Amino acid sequence: MIEGFFGSKGELYFDIDLITDLEETITVAALLDTGFTDWLGMNTQDVVALGWQELERREMTTALGEGEFSIYEGRVVFDSEESIIPVVVGDEIVEVLLGLKWLEVGRLSVDKKRNSLILDYGGD
């Protein structure tokens, strides 16, 4: 289980750790984007700085229309679990984005009134 936090406009953020090619860990606040259907989205320059490897390029549909994005292999630690996941990468991605794939493996609990935001990976 990890606790998240609300942004100034009510956005949903969770801290995740990114592991560089040099085995360094960098903690970032990632925005849960319910319109993004993949695992993780990041800006090109950030991924290059991490030293991650590009796997392929793919055409994708976004809110702004069709575009070509790179897919990188990323190493992340989320809720104390290290995972290797595909990362959608593009110049126009301005924040680190968590996509809906995380909700396939965890349960999201949001209670803005109580300032409670939890993504739980415990048992059923």
mmCIF file of C-alpha atoms in Angstrom:
data_model
loop_
_atom_site.group_PDB
_atom_site.id
_atom_site.type_symbol
_atom_site.label_atom_id
_atom_site.label_comp_id
_atom_site.label_asym_id
_atom_site.label_seq_id
_atom_site.Cartn_x
_atom_site.Cartn_y
_atom_site.Cartn_z
ATOM 1 C CA MET A 1 0.000 0.000 0.000
ATOM 2 C CA ILE A 2 1.257 3.449 -0.819
ATOM 3 C CA GLU A 3 -0.185 6.762 0.201
ATOM 4 C CA GLY A 4 -0.481 9.466 -2.376
ATOM 5 C CA PHE A 5 -1.192 13.152 -2.131
ATOM 6 C CA PHE A 6 -3.436 15.696 -3.777
ATOM 7 C CA GLY A 7 -2.108 18.479 -5.983
ATOM 8 C CA SER A 8 -3.270 22.079 -5.696
ATOM 9 C CA LYS A 9 -6.115 21.403 -8.156
ATOM 10 C CA GLY A 10 -7.052 18.023 -6.695
ATOM 11 C CA GLU A 11 -4.736 15.972 -8.902
ATOM 12 C CA LEU A 12 -3.752 12.510 -7.665
ATOM 13 C CA TYR A 13 0.000 11.998 -7.137
ATOM 14 C CA PHE A 14 2.073 9.049 -5.970
ATOM 15 C CA ASP A 15 5.812 8.926 -5.321
ATOM 16 C CA ILE A 16 7.623 6.273 -7.330
ATOM 17 C CA ASP A 17 11.282 5.380 -7.616
ATOM 18 C CA LEU A 18 12.999 5.250 -10.993
ATOM 19 C CA ILE A 19 16.185 3.177 -11.278
ATOM 20 C CA THR A 20 18.858 4.495 -13.621
ATOM 21 C CA ASP A 21 21.193 2.425 -15.752
ATOM 22 C CA LEU A 22 23.843 3.158 -13.084
ATOM 23 C CA GLU A 23 21.624 1.604 -10.370
ATOM 24 C CA GLU A 24 20.832 4.987 -8.802
ATOM 25 C CA THR A 25 17.338 5.563 -7.448
ATOM 26 C CA ILE A 26 15.474 8.777 -8.184
ATOM 27 C CA THR A 27 12.139 9.481 -6.467
ATOM 28 C CA VAL A 28 9.566 11.414 -8.483
ATOM 29 C CA ALA A 29 5.956 12.458 -7.980
ATOM 30 C CA ALA A 30 3.864 10.809 -10.685
ATOM 31 C CA LEU A 31 0.406 12.035 -11.697
ATOM 32 C CA LEU A 32 -2.307 9.381 -11.974
ATOM 33 C CA ASP A 33 -3.811 10.138 -15.383
ATOM 34 C CA THR A 34 -7.088 8.268 -15.941
ATOM 35 C CA GLY A 35 -6.989 9.152 -19.640
ATOM 36 C CA PHE A 36 -3.659 7.364 -20.099
ATOM 37 C CA THR A 37 -4.069 3.618 -20.604
ATOM 38 C CA ASP A 38 -0.455 2.438 -20.358
ATOM 39 C CA TRP A 39 1.833 1.976 -17.328
ATOM 40 C CA LEU A 40 4.035 5.052 -17.341
ATOM 41 C CA GLY A 41 4.548 8.133 -19.500
ATOM 42 C CA MET A 42 7.608 10.382 -19.387
ATOM 43 C CA ASN A 43 9.392 13.147 -21.229
ATOM 44 C CA THR A 44 12.146 12.172 -23.658
ATOM 45 C CA GLN A 45 14.942 14.113 -21.957
ATOM 46 C CA ASP A 46 14.127 12.576 -18.562
ATOM 47 C CA VAL A 47 14.260 9.017 -19.910
ATOM 48 C CA VAL A 48 17.501 9.669 -21.785
ATOM 49 C CA ALA A 49 19.012 11.012 -18.535
ATOM 50 C CA LEU A 50 18.018 7.762 -16.787
ATOM 51 C CA GLY A 51 19.910 5.749 -19.410
ATOM 52 C CA TRP A 52 16.947 3.527 -20.246
ATOM 53 C CA GLN A 53 16.871 1.666 -23.560
ATOM 54 C CA GLU A 54 14.439 2.321 -26.382
ATOM 55 C CA LEU A 55 12.527 -0.768 -27.485
ATOM 56 C CA GLU A 56 10.377 0.500 -30.355
ATOM 57 C CA ARG A 57 8.417 3.395 -31.799
ATOM 58 C CA ARG A 58 4.615 3.266 -31.913
ATOM 59 C CA GLU A 59 1.750 5.340 -33.305
ATOM 60 C CA MET A 60 -0.693 6.246 -30.545
ATOM 61 C CA THR A 61 -3.835 8.319 -30.173
ATOM 62 C CA THR A 62 -3.810 11.057 -27.546
ATOM 63 C CA ALA A 63 -6.204 13.831 -26.597
ATOM 64 C CA LEU A 64 -4.327 15.969 -29.144
ATOM 65 C CA GLY A 65 -4.649 13.405 -31.935
ATOM 66 C CA GLU A 66 -2.309 10.839 -33.486
ATOM 67 C CA GLY A 67 1.393 10.888 -32.706
ATOM 68 C CA GLU A 68 4.471 8.729 -32.711
ATOM 69 C CA PHE A 69 5.973 7.808 -29.378
ATOM 70 C CA SER A 70 9.020 5.861 -28.302
ATOM 71 C CA ILE A 71 8.599 2.906 -25.984
ATOM 72 C CA TYR A 72 11.425 2.384 -23.490
ATOM 73 C CA GLU A 73 12.097 -0.324 -20.947
ATOM 74 C CA GLY A 74 11.919 1.280 -17.520
ATOM 75 C CA ARG A 75 12.815 0.032 -14.059
ATOM 76 C CA VAL A 76 10.568 1.364 -11.335
ATOM 77 C CA VAL A 77 9.903 0.687 -7.668
ATOM 78 C CA PHE A 78 6.277 1.122 -6.741
ATOM 79 C CA ASP A 79 4.981 0.033 -3.340
ATOM 80 C CA SER A 80 8.378 -1.562 -2.549
ATOM 81 C CA GLU A 81 8.170 -3.804 -5.630
ATOM 82 C CA GLU A 82 10.659 -3.418 -8.466
ATOM 83 C CA SER A 83 9.192 -3.875 -11.924
ATOM 84 C CA ILE A 84 10.371 -3.615 -15.488
ATOM 85 C CA ILE A 85 7.635 -1.928 -17.491
ATOM 86 C CA PRO A 86 7.144 -0.339 -20.907
ATOM 87 C CA VAL A 87 7.331 3.459 -20.727
ATOM 88 C CA VAL A 88 5.659 5.696 -23.301
ATOM 89 C CA VAL A 89 8.054 8.540 -24.073
ATOM 90 C CA GLY A 90 7.517 11.785 -25.933
ATOM 91 C CA ASP A 91 8.689 15.387 -26.022
ATOM 92 C CA GLU A 92 5.216 16.695 -25.224
ATOM 93 C CA ILE A 93 4.777 14.706 -22.011
ATOM 94 C CA VAL A 94 5.471 17.289 -19.308
ATOM 95 C CA GLU A 95 4.862 15.264 -16.131
ATOM 96 C CA VAL A 96 5.597 11.716 -15.096
ATOM 97 C CA LEU A 97 2.286 9.949 -15.707
ATOM 98 C CA LEU A 98 0.919 6.814 -14.081
ATOM 99 C CA GLY A 99 -1.615 5.137 -16.327
ATOM 100 C CA LEU A 100 -4.611 2.924 -15.801
ATOM 101 C CA LYS A 101 -2.545 -0.293 -16.001
ATOM 102 C CA TRP A 102 -1.633 0.279 -12.326
ATOM 103 C CA LEU A 103 -5.317 -0.040 -11.442
ATOM 104 C CA GLU A 104 -5.375 -3.537 -12.941
ATOM 105 C CA VAL A 105 -3.044 -4.701 -10.164
ATOM 106 C CA GLY A 106 -4.078 -2.444 -7.294
ATOM 107 C CA ARG A 107 -7.103 -0.911 -5.629
ATOM 108 C CA LEU A 108 -7.440 2.883 -5.615
ATOM 109 C CA SER A 109 -9.108 4.573 -2.648
ATOM 110 C CA VAL A 110 -9.768 8.317 -2.837
ATOM 111 C CA ASP A 111 -11.368 10.343 -0.056
ATOM 112 C CA LYS A 112 -10.620 14.000 -0.733
ATOM 113 C CA LYS A 113 -12.656 15.159 2.261
ATOM 114 C CA ARG A 114 -10.369 13.173 4.593
ATOM 115 C CA ASN A 115 -7.262 13.936 2.515
ATOM 116 C CA SER A 116 -6.772 10.202 1.944
ATOM 117 C CA LEU A 117 -5.334 8.764 -1.256
ATOM 118 C CA ILE A 118 -4.211 5.118 -1.247
ATOM 119 C CA LEU A 119 -3.171 2.617 -3.887
ATOM 120 C CA ASP A 120 -3.317 -0.800 -2.247
ATOM 121 C CA TYR A 121 -1.640 -3.915 -3.604
ATOM 122 C CA GLY A 122 -2.589 -6.131 -0.662
ATOM 123 C CA GLY A 123 -4.657 -9.252 -0.951
ATOM 124 C CA ASP A 124 -8.351 -9.233 -1.820
#
